[in-house]
Tab-separated table of C-alpha atoms and ligand atoms in Angstrom:
chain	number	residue	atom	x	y	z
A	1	UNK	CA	-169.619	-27.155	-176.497
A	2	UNK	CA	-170.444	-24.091	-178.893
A	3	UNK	CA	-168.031	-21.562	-178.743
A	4	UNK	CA	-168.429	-17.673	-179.633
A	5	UNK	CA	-165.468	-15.182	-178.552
A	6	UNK	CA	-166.032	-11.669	-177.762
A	7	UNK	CA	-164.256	-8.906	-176.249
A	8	UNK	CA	-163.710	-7.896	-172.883
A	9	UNK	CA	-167.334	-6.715	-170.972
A	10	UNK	CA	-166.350	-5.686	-168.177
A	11	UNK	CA	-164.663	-2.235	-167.181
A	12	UNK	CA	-160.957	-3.809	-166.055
A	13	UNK	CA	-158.297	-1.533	-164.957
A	14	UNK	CA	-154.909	-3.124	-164.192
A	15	UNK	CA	-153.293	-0.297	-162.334
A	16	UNK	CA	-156.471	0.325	-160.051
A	17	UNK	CA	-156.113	-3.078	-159.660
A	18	UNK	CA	-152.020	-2.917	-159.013
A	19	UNK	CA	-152.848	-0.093	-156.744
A	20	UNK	CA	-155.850	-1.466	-155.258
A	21	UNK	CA	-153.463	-3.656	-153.234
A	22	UNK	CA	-150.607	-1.470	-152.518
A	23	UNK	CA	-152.838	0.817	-150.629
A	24	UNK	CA	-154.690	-1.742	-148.704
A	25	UNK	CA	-151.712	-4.006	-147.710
A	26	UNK	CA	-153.623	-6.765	-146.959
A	27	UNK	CA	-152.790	-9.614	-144.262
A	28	UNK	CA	-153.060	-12.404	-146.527
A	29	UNK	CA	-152.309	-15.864	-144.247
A	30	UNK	CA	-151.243	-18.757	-146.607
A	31	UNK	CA	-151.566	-22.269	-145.160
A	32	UNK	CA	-149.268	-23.946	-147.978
A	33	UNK	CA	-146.535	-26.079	-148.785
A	34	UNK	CA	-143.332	-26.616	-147.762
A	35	UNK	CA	-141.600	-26.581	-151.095
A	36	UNK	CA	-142.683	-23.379	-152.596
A	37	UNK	CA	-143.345	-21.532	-149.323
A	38	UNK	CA	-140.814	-18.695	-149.033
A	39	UNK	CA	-141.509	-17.975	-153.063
A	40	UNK	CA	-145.095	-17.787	-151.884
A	41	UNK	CA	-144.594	-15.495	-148.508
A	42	UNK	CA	-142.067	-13.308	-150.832
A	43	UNK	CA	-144.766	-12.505	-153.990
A	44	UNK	CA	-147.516	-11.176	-151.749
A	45	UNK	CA	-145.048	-8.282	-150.132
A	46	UNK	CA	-143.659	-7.714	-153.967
A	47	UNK	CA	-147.741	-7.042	-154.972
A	48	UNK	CA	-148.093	-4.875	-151.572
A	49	UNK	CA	-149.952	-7.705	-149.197
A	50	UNK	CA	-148.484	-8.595	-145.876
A	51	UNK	CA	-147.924	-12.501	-146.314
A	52	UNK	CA	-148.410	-14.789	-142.636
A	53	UNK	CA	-147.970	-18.453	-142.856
A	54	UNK	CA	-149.605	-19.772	-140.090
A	55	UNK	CA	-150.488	-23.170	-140.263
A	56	UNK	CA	-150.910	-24.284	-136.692
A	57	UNK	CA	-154.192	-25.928	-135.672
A	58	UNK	CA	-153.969	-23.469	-132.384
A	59	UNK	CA	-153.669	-20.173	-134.134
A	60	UNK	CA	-154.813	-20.726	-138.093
A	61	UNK	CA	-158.414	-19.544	-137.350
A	62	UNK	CA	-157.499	-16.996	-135.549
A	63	UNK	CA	-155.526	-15.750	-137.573
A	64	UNK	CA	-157.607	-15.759	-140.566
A	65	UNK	CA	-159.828	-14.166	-138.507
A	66	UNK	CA	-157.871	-10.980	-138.783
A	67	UNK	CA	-156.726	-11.133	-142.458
A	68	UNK	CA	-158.135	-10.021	-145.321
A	69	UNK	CA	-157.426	-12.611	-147.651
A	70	UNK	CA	-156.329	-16.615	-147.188
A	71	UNK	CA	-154.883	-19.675	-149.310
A	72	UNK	CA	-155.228	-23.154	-149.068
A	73	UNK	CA	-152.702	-24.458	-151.038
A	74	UNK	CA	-152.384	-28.696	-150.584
A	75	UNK	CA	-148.985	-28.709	-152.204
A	76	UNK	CA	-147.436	-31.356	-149.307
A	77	UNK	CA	-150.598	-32.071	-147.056
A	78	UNK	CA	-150.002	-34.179	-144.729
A	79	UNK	CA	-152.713	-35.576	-142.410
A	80	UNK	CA	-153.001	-32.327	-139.582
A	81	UNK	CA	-152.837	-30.067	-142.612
A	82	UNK	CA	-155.968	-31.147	-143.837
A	83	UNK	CA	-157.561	-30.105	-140.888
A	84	UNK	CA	-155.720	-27.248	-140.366
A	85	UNK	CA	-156.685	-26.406	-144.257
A	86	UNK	CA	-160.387	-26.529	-142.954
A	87	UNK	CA	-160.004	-25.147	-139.929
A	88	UNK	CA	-158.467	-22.123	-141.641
A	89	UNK	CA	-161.225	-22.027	-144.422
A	90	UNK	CA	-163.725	-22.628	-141.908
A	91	UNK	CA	-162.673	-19.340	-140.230
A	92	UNK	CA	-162.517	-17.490	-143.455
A	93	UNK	CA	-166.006	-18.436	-144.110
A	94	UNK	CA	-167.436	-17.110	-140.476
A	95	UNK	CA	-165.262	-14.051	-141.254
A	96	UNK	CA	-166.046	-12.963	-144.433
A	97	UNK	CA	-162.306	-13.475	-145.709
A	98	UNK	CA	-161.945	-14.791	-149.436
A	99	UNK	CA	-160.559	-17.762	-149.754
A	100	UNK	CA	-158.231	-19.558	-152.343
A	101	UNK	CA	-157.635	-22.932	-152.517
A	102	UNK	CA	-154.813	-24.321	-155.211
A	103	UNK	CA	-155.338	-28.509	-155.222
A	104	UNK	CA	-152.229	-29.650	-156.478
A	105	UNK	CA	-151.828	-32.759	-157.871
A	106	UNK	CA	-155.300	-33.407	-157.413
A	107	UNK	CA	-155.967	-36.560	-159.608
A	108	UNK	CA	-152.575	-38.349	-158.981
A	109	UNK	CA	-153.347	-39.840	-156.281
A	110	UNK	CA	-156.392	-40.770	-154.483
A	111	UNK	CA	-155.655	-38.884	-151.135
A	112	UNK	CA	-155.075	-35.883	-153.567
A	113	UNK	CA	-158.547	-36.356	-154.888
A	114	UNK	CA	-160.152	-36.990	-151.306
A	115	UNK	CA	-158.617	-33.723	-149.698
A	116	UNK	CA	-159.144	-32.063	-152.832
A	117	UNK	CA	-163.074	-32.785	-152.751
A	118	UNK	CA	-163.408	-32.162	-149.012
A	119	UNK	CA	-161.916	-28.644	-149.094
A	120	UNK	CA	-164.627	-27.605	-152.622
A	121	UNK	CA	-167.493	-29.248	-151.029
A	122	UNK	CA	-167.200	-28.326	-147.190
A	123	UNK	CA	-165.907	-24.813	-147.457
A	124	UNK	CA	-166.932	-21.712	-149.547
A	125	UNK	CA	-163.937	-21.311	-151.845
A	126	UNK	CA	-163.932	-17.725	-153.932
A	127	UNK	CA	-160.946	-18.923	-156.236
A	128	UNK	CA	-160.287	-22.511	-157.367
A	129	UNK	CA	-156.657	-21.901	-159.190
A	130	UNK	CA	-154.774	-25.292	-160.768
A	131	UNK	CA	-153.578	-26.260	-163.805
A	132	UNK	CA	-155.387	-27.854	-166.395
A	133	UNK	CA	-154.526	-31.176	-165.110
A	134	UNK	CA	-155.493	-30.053	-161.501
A	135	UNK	CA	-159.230	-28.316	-162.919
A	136	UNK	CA	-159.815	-31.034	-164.969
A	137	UNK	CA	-159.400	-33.843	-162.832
A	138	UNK	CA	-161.668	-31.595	-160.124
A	139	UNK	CA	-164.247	-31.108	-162.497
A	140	UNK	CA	-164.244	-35.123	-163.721
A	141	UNK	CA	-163.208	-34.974	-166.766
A	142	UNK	CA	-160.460	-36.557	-168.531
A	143	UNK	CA	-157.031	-35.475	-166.953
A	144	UNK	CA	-153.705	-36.687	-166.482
A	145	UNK	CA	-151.654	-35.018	-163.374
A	146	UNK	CA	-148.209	-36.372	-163.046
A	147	UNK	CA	-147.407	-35.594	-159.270
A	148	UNK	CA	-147.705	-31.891	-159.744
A	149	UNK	CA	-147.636	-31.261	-163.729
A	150	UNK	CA	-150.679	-31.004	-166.099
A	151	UNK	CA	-149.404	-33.422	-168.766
A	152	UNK	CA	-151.814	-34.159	-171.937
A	153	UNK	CA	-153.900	-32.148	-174.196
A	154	UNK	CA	-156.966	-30.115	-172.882
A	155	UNK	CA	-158.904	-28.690	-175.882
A	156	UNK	CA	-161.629	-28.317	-173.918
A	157	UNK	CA	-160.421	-26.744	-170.978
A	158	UNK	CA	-162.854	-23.640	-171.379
A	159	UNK	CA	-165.666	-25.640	-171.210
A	160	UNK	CA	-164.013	-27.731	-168.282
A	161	UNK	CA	-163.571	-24.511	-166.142
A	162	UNK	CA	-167.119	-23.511	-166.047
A	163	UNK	CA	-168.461	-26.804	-165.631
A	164	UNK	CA	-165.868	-26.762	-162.204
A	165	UNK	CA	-167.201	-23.261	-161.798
A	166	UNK	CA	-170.838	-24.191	-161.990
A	167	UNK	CA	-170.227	-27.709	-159.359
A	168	UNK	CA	-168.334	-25.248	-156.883
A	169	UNK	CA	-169.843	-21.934	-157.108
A	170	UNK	CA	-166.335	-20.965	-157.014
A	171	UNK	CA	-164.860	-18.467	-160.024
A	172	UNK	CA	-162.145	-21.229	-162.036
A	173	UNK	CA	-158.618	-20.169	-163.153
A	174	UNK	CA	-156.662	-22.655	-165.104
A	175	UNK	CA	-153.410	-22.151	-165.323
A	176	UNK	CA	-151.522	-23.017	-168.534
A	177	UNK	CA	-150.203	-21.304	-172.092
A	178	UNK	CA	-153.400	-19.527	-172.056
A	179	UNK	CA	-154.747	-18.877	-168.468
A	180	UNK	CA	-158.322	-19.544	-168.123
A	181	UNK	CA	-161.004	-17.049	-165.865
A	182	UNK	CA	-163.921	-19.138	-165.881
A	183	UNK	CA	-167.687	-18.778	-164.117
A	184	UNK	CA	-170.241	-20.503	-163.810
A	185	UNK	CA	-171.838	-18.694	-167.345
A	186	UNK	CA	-168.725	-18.086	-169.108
A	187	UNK	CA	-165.064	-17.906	-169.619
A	188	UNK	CA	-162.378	-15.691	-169.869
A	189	UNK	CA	-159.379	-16.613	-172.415
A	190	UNK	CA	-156.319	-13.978	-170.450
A	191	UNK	CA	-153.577	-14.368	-172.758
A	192	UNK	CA	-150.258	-13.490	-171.393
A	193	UNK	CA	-147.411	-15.316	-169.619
A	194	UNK	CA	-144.357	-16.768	-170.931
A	195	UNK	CA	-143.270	-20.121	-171.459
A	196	UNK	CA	-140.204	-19.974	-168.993
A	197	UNK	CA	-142.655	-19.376	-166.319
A	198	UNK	CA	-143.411	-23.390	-166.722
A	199	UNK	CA	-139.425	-23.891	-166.441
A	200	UNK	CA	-139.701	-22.579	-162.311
A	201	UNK	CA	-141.280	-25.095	-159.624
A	202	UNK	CA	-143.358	-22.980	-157.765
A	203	UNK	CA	-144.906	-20.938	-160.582
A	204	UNK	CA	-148.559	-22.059	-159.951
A	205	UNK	CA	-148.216	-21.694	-156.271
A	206	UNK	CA	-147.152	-18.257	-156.644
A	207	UNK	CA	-150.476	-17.692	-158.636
A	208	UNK	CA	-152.395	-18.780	-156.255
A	209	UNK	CA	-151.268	-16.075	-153.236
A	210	UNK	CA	-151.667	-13.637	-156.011
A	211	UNK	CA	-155.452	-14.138	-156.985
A	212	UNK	CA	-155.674	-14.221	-152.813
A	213	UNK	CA	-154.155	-10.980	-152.400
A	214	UNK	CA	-155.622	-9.563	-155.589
A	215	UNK	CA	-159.271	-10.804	-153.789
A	216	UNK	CA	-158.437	-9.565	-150.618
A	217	UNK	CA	-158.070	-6.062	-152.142
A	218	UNK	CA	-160.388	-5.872	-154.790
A	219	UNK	CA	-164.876	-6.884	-153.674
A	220	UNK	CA	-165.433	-8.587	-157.123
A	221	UNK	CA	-164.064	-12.295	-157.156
A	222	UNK	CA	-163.614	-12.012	-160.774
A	223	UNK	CA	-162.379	-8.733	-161.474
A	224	UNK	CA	-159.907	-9.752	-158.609
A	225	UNK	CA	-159.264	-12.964	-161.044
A	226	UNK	CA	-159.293	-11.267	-163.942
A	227	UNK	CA	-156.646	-8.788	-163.051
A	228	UNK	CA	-154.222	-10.925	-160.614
A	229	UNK	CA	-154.279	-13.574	-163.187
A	230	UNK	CA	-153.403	-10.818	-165.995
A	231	UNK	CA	-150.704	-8.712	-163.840
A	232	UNK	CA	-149.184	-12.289	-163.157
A	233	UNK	CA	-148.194	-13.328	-167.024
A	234	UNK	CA	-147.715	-9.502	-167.585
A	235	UNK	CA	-144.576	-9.968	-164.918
A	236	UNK	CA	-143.647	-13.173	-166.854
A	237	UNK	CA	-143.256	-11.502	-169.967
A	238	UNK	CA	-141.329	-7.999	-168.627
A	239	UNK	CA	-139.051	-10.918	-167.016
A	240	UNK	CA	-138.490	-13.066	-170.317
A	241	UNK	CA	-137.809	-9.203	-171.778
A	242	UNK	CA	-134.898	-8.838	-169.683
A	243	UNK	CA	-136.370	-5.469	-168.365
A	244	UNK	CA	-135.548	-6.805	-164.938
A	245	UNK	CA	-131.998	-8.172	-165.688
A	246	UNK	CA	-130.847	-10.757	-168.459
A	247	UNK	CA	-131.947	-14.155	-167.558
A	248	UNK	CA	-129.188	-17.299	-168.134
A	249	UNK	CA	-131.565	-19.789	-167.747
A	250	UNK	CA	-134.871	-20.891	-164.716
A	251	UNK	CA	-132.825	-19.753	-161.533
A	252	UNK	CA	-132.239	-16.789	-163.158
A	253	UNK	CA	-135.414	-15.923	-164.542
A	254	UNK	CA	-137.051	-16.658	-161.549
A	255	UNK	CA	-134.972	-13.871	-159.739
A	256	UNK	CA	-136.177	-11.777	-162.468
A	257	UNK	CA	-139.839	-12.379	-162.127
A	258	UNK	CA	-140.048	-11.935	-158.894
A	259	UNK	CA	-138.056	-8.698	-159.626
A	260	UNK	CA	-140.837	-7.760	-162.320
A	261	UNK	CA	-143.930	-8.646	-160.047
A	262	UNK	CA	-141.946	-5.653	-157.186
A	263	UNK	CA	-141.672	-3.516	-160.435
A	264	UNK	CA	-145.096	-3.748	-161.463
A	265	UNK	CA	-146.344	-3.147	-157.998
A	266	UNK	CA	-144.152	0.150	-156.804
A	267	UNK	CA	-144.335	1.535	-160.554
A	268	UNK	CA	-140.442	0.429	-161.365
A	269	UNK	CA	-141.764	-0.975	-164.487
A	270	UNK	CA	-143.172	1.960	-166.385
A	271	UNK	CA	-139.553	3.354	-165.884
A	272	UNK	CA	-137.766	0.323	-167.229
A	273	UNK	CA	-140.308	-0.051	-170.198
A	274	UNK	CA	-142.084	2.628	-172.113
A	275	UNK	CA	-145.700	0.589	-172.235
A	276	UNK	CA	-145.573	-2.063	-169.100
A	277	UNK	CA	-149.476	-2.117	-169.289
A	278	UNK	CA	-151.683	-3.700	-172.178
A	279	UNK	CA	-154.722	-2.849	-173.588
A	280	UNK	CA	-156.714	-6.095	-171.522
A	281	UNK	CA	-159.159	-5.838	-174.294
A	282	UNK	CA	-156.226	-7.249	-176.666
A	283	UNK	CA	-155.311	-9.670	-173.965
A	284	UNK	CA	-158.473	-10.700	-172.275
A	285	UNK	CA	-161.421	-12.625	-174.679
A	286	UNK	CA	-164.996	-13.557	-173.680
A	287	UNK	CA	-165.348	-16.782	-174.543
A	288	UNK	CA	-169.288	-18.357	-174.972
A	289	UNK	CA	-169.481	-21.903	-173.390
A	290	UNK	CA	-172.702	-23.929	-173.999
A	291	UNK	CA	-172.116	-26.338	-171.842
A	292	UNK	CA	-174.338	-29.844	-171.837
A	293	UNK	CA	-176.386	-29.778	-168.731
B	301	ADP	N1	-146.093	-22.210	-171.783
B	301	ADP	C1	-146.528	-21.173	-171.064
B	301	ADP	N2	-146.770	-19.982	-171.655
B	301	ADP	C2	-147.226	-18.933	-170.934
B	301	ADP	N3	-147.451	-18.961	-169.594
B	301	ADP	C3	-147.211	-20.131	-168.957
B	301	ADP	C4	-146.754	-21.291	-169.640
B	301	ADP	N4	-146.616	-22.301	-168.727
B	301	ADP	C5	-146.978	-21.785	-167.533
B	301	ADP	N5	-147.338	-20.491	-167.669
B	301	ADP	C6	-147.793	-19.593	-166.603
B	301	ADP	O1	-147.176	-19.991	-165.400
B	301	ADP	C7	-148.087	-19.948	-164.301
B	301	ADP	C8	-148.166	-21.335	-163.677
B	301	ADP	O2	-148.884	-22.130	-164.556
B	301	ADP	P1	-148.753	-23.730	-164.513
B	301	ADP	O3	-147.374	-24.131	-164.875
B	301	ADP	O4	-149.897	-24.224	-165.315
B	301	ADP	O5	-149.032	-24.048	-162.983
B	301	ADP	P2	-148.440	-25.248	-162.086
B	301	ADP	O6	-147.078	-24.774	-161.734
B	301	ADP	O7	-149.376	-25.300	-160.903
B	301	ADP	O8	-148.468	-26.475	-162.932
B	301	ADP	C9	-149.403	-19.441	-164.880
B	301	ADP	O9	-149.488	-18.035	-164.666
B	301	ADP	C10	-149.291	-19.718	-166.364
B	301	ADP	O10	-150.004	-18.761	-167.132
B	302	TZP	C1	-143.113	-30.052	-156.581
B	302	TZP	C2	-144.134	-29.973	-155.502
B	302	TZP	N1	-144.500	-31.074	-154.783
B	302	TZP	C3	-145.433	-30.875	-153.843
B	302	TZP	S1	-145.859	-29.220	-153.834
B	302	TZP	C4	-144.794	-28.813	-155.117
B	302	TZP	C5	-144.674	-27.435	-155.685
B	302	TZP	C6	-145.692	-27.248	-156.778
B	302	TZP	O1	-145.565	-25.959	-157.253
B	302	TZP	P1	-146.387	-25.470	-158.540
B	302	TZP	O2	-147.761	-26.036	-158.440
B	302	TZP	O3	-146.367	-24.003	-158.449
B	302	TZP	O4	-145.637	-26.037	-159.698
B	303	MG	MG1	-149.525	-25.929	-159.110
């Protein structure tokens, strides 16, 4: 892999972006798991969507039908969830509704890796969000996933994105210190977050219903990408800066970053701190990837 950086290309905007999806409140229906699934229903109202968690093999496709945005998230699936999981990314597809799919703890077990493969190769996914464990066990390259958690090194995690990008046609974030925003040409380095984001279970799930409701507000898959990936660690960091109440430790900070992803949606933030939004082109690097055929 040869790698060049450069700066951002593309003309990014995070409050269009912010207020992209406050003014289209979008119906964003999140077939998920159990564990994380009221953190998950609670971050798409704090951006501006309208979460639904249907997950019923009766009503899932039609109600994808009627949303704007969905997620597949395969957290806890259990046998009818993987059907349900296609059904409802079936009906995204016939509707035109982007879809994200989050394939936790794909790699650490087979099942994972089964469902995992089934729901990249039979539907058409506009977001594939995991951690680097997760996107580099998809993309068949040396991983270790420990139930949920990435463990190990990934130097080449860059290159690992867009080679997932390039065998699922699907834009590639991969979630870690540095997030990754990666097509099937290139890859983005977004660097923001904060390392107490790692310390809350649910963290990654939470990412995932963002990039759905950022898609199902903004056309571009990768601005969408781009900016819900960015407006996510931006929230981390206001958080970990006790602009949205000192922190004593993970519950706490988790109260606060939910608090900071409201803030940064209704404009709170700018009042609570005097520069809430970054230059991306600071934040966000183009990075090269020559990836062996
Ligand atoms: N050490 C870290 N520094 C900065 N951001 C982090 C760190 N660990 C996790 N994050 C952020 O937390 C979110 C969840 O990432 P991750 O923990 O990789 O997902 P998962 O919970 O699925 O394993 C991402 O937005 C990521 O950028
Ligand atoms: C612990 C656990 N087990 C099955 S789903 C889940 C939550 C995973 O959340 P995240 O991927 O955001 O860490
Ligand atoms: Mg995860």
């Amino acid at each position: 892999m040869t790698r060049s950086s450069g700066g951002l290309d593309r003309d990014l905007d995070l409050q269009r972006a912010l207020s992209a999806v406050t003014s289209a409140e979008p119906l964003v229906n999140s077939v998920t798991n159990e564990v994380t699934v009221n953190d998950v229903a609670n971050i798409t109202l704090h951006w501006g969507g309208l979460p639904v968690m249907s997950d019923d093999e009766r009503e899932v496709g039609d109600m994808v039908s009627i949303a704007s945005g969905c997620l597949l998230n395969m957290g806890t699936v259990s046998e009818t969830g993987e059907e349900t999981m296609l059904t409802a990314g079936r009906a995204a597809g016939e509707n035109d509704v982007p879809l994200v799919v989050d394939p936790v703890g794909v790699g650490a077990t087979p099942t994972r890796s089964r469902v995992a493969d089934r729901l990249v190769t039979e539907l058409d996914v506009d977001v594939l969000n995991g951690n680097y464990g997760e996107i580099s066990a998809l993309a068949g390259a040396d991983a270790e996933v420990r139930g949920v958690e990435s463990v190990g090194e990934y130097a080449e995690i860059a290159a690992t994105a867009v080679a997932c990008a390039r065998e699922t046609g699907s834009v590639v974030v991969a979630s870690g210190e540095t997030d990754i925003v990666a097509t099937e040409e290139l890859a983005y380095e977004v660097h923001a977050g904060h390392e107490m984001m790692g310390t809350v279970v649910g963290t990654g799930c939470m990412l995932g219903v963002t990039l759905a409701t950022f898609a199902a507000a903004i056309d571009d898959p990768l601005e969408a990408a781009l900016a819900g990936t960015m407006a996510y660690g931006l929230a981390g960091e206001l958080a970990a800066d006790g602009v949205f109440g000192e922190y004593h430790g993970p519950a706490s900070y988790r109260v606060a970053f939910l608090d900071a992803v409201a803030g940064l949606a209704n404009g709170t933030a700018a009042e609570r701190s005097d520069d809430p939004l970054p230059d991306l082109a600071d934040r966000i690097e183009r990075i090269e990837i020559e990836v062996q055929p």
